XYZ file of C-alpha atoms in Angstrom:
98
model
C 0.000 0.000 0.000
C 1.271 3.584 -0.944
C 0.005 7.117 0.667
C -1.766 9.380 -1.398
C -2.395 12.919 -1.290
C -5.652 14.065 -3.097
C -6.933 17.500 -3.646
C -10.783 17.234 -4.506
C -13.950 19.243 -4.474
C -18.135 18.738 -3.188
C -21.025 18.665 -5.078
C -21.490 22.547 -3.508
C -17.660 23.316 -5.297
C -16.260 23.261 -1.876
C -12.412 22.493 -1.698
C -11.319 19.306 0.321
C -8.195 17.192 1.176
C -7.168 14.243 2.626
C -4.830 11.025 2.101
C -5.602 7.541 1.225
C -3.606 4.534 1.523
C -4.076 2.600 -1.873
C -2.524 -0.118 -4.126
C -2.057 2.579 -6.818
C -3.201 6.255 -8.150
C -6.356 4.526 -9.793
C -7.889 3.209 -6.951
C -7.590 6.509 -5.135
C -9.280 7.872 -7.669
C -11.597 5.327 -7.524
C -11.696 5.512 -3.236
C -12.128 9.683 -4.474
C -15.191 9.418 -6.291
C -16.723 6.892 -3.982
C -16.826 9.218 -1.145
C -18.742 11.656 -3.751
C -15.847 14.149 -4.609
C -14.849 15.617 -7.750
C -10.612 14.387 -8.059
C -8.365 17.505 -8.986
C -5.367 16.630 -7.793
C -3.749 12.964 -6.594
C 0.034 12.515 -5.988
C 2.240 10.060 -3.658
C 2.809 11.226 -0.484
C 6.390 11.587 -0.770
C 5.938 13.979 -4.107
C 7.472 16.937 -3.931
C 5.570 18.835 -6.150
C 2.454 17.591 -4.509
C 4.381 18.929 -0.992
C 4.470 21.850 -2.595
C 1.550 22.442 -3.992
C -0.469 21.465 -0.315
C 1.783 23.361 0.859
C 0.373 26.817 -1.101
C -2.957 25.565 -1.210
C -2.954 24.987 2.577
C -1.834 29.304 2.684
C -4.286 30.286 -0.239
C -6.112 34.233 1.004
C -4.638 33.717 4.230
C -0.992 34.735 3.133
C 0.613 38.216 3.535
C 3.298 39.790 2.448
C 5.069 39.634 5.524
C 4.437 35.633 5.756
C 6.041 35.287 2.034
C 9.244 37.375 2.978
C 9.685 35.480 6.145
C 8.937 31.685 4.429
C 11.194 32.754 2.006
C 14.121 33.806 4.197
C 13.520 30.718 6.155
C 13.364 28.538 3.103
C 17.164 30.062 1.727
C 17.959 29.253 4.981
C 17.798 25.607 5.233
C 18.478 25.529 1.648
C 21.970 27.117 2.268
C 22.393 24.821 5.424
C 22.028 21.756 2.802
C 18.982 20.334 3.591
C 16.793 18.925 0.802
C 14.239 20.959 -0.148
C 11.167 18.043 0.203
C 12.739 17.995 4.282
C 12.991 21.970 4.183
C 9.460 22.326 2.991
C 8.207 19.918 5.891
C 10.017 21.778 8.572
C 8.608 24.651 7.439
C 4.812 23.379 6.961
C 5.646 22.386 10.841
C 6.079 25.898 12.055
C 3.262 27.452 10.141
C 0.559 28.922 12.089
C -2.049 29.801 9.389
């Protein structure tokens, strides 16, 4: 069994995530449209991009200025301290507050 991420929406449009522990990216698709969402996004758990894009969607009109000059700093950072960016991005998701 593998860890998927999914990024889905309701019947009403509504935005939801979650993960799912499948065989494959099929049958959480399948396991998806069971529970009556509308798919958008599915990626392995340990996907960077999909990280990443959580990560931003988690933030999405709740983000100012200030918060993207401070993740950034923080990001170079860790970055410049040699840590991968997939364990940087974690670290930081840890410390977010919003």
């Amino acid at each position: 069994m593998e860890t998927y991420n999914y990024e889905a929406t309701t019947k009403d449009g509504n935005v939801v995530t979650g993960t799912l522990e499948v065989a494959n990216e099929s049958l959480a698709i399948d396991r998806i449209q069971d529970m009556g969402y509308f798919p958008m996004k599915v990626s392995k758990a340990d996907d960077v991009e999909g990280m990443v894009s959580r990560f931003f969607s988690s933030l999405q009109n709740r983000i100012t200025d200030k918060d993207i000059m401070t993740f950034t700093y923080q990001l170079g950072v860790l970055l410049d301290a040699s840590f991968p960016l997939d364990r940087s991005l974690s670290i930081l998701s840890d410390l977010t507050e919003k």
